Coordinates of C-alpha atoms in Angstrom, one line a residue:
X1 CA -3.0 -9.1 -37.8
X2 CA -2.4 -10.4 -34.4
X3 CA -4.8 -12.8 -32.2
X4 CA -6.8 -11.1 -29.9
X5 CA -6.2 -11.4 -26.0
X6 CA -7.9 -14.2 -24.7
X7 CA -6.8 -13.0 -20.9
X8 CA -7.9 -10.3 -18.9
X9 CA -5.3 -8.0 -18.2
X10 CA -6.0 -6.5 -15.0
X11 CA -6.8 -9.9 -13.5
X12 CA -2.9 -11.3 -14.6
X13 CA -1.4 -7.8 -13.7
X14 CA -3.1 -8.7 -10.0
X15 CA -1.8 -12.4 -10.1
X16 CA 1.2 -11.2 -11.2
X17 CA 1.9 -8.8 -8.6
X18 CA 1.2 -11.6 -6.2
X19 CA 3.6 -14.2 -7.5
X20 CA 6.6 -11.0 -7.2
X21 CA 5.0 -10.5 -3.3
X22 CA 5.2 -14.4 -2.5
X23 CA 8.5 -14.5 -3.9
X24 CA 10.3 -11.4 -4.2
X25 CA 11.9 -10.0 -7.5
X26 CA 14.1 -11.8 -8.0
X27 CA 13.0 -15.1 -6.5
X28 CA 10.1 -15.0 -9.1
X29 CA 11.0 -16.9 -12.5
X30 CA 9.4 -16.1 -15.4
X31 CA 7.6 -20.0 -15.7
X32 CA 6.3 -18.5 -12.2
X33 CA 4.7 -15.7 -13.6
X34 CA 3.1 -17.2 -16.7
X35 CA 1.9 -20.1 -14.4
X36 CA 0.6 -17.4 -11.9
X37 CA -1.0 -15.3 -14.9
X38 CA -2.3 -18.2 -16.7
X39 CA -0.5 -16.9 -19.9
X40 CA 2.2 -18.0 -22.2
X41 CA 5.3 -16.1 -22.3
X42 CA 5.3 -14.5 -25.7
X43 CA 1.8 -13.3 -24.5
X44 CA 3.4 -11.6 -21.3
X45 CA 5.9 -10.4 -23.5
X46 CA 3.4 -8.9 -26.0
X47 CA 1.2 -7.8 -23.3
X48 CA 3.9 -6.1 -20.7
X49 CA 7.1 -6.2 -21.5
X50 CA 10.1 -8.0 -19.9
X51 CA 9.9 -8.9 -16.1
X52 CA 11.2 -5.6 -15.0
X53 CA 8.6 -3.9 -17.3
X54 CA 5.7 -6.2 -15.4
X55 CA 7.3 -5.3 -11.9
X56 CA 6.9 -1.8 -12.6
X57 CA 3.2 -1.9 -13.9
X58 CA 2.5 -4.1 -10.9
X59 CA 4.2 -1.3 -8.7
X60 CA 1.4 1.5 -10.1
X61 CA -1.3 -0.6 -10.0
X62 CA -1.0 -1.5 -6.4
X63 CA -0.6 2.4 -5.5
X64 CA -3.6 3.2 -7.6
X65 CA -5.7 0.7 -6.1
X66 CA -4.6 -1.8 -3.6
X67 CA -3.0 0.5 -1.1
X68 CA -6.3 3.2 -0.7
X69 CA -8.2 1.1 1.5
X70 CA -7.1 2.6 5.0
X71 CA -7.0 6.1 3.5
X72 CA -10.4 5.9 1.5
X73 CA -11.7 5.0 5.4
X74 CA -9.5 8.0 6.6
X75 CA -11.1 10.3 4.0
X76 CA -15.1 8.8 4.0
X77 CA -15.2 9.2 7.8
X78 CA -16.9 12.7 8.8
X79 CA -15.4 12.4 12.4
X80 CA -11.5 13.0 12.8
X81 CA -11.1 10.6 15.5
X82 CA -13.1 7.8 14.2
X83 CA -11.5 8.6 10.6
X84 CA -7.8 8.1 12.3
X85 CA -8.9 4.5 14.3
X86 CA -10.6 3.4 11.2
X87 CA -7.2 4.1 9.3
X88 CA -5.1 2.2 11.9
X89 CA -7.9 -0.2 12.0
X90 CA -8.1 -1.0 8.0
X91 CA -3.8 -0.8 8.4
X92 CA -4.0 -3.8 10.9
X93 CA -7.0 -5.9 9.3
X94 CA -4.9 -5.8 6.0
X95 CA -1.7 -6.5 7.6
X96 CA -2.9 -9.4 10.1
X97 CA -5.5 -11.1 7.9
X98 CA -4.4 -13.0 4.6
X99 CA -6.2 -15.0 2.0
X100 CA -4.2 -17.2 0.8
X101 CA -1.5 -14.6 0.1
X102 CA 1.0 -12.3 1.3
X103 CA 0.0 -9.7 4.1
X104 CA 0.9 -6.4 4.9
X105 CA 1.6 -4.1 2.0
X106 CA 3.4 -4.9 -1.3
X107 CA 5.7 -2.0 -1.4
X108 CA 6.7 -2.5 2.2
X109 CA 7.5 -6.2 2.0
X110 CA 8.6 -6.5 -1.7
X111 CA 9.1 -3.1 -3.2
X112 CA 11.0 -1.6 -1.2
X113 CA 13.8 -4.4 -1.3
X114 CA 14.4 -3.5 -4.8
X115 CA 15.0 0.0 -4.4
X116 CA 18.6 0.5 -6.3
X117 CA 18.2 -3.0 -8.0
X118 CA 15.4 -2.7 -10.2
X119 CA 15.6 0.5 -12.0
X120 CA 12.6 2.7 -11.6
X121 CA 10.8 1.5 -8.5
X122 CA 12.8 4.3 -6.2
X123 CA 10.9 6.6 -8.0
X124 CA 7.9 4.9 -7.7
X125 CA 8.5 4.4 -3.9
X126 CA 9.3 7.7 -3.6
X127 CA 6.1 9.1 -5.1
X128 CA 3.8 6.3 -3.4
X129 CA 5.1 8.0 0.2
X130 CA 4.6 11.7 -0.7
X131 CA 1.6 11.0 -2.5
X132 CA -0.1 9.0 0.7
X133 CA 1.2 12.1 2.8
X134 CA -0.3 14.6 1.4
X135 CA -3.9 12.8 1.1
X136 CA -3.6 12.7 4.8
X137 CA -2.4 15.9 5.2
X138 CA -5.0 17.6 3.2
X139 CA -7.4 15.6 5.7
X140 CA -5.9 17.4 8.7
X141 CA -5.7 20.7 7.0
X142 CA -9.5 20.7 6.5
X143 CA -10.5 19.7 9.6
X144 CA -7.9 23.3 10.9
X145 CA -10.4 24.9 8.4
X146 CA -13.4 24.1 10.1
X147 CA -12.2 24.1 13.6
X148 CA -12.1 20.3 14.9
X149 CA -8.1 20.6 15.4
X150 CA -5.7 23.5 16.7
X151 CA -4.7 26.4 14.3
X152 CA -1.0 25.1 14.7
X153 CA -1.7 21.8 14.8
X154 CA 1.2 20.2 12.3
X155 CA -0.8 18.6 9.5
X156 CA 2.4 17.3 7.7
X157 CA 4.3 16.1 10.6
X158 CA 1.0 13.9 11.9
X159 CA 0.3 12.3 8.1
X160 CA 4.0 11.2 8.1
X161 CA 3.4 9.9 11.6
X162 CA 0.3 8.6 10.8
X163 CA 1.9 6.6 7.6
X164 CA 4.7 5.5 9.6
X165 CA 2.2 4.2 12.3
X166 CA 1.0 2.2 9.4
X167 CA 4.3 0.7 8.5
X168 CA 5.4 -0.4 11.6
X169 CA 1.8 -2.3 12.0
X170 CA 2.9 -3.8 8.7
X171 CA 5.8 -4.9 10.0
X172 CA 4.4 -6.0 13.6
X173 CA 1.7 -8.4 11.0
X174 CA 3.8 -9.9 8.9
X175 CA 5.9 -10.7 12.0
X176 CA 2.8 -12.8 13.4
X177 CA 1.1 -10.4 15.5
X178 CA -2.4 -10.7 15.5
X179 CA -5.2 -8.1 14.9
X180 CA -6.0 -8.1 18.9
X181 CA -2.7 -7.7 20.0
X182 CA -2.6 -4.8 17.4
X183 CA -5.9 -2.9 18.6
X184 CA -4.8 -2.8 21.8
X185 CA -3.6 0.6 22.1
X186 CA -5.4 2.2 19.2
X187 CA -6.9 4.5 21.7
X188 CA -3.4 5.7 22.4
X189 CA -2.2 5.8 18.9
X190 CA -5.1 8.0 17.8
X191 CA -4.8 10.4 20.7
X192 CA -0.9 10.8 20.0
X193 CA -2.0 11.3 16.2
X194 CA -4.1 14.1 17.0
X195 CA -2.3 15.4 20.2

């Protein structure tokens, strides 16, 4: 009978997933991780699998937790104008303030450079996108129901528009821009959201 964990697995998953994001894939060594995770390697073995394994359940646990914070303050706002500032807003405070770690958003900055190298994140990738535009689709499409946008007004089109918003002020904060320079047009970004 084996030894029972001694770690907590969600808390190396998360220190794991930074190590990859301060380093990349493939720039992260195995001694990184365990040194990250505060684990020996047969128990990261025993626990999740080979590095590609760990890469992958880092992958889905960012997109079932990390990444929801602009769209849980798209979804909780009751107002569709505040609810679409607060989501650019949350977008730019994530990507522009860091805590001793990488900013922006993991599958932009790491993730997505490993599409076609590390088998099964361009699904992942994939379904992380079309997953965050429907949740902010279905958003639009209720507020048609009730009246607060146009009958035609292209719910789709604006929560891929809204999401590529979001990337770019990923981008823009892990360039060096800072929060201010960021909000300065958010007046202008919501009303072309919602235009």
């Amino acid at each position: 009978m084996g030894r029972p964990r001694t770690f907590d697995q969600d808390e190396a998953l998360l220190a794991a997933m930074n190590a990859f994001w301060t380093k990349g894939y493939d720039g992260t060594s195995m001694r990184d991780l365990t040194t990250a995770m505060g684990i020996s390697g047969p128990s990261l073995y025993s626990a999740f699998g080979d590095k590609r394994e760990l890469y992958l359940q880092t992958i889905d646990r960012y997109a079932d937790v990390n990444a929801c914070a602009p769209i849980v303050a798209f979804e909780s706002e009751p107002d569709i104008e505040n609810a679409v500032r607060d989501f650019l807003t949350a977008v730019i405070t994530y990507s522009t303030m860091s805590h001793g770690g990488a900013k922006g958003c993991f599958l932009a900055s790491c993730v997505s450079t490993t599409i076609g190298e590390v088998e099964g994140v361009a699904e992942r990738m994939e379904k992380a996108i079309t997953d965050t535009d429907d949740r902010l689709a279905v958003r639009f499409e209720k507020e048609k129901q009730v009246g607060c946008l146009r009958a035609d007004f292209p719910s789709k089109d604006r929560a891929r528009l809204l999401f590529d918003m979001r990337q770019g002020y990923v981008f823009r904060g892990r360039a060096g821009w800072s929060a201010e320079a960021l909000l300065v047009d958010i007046d202008d970004r919501v009303r072309m959201v919602l235009s």
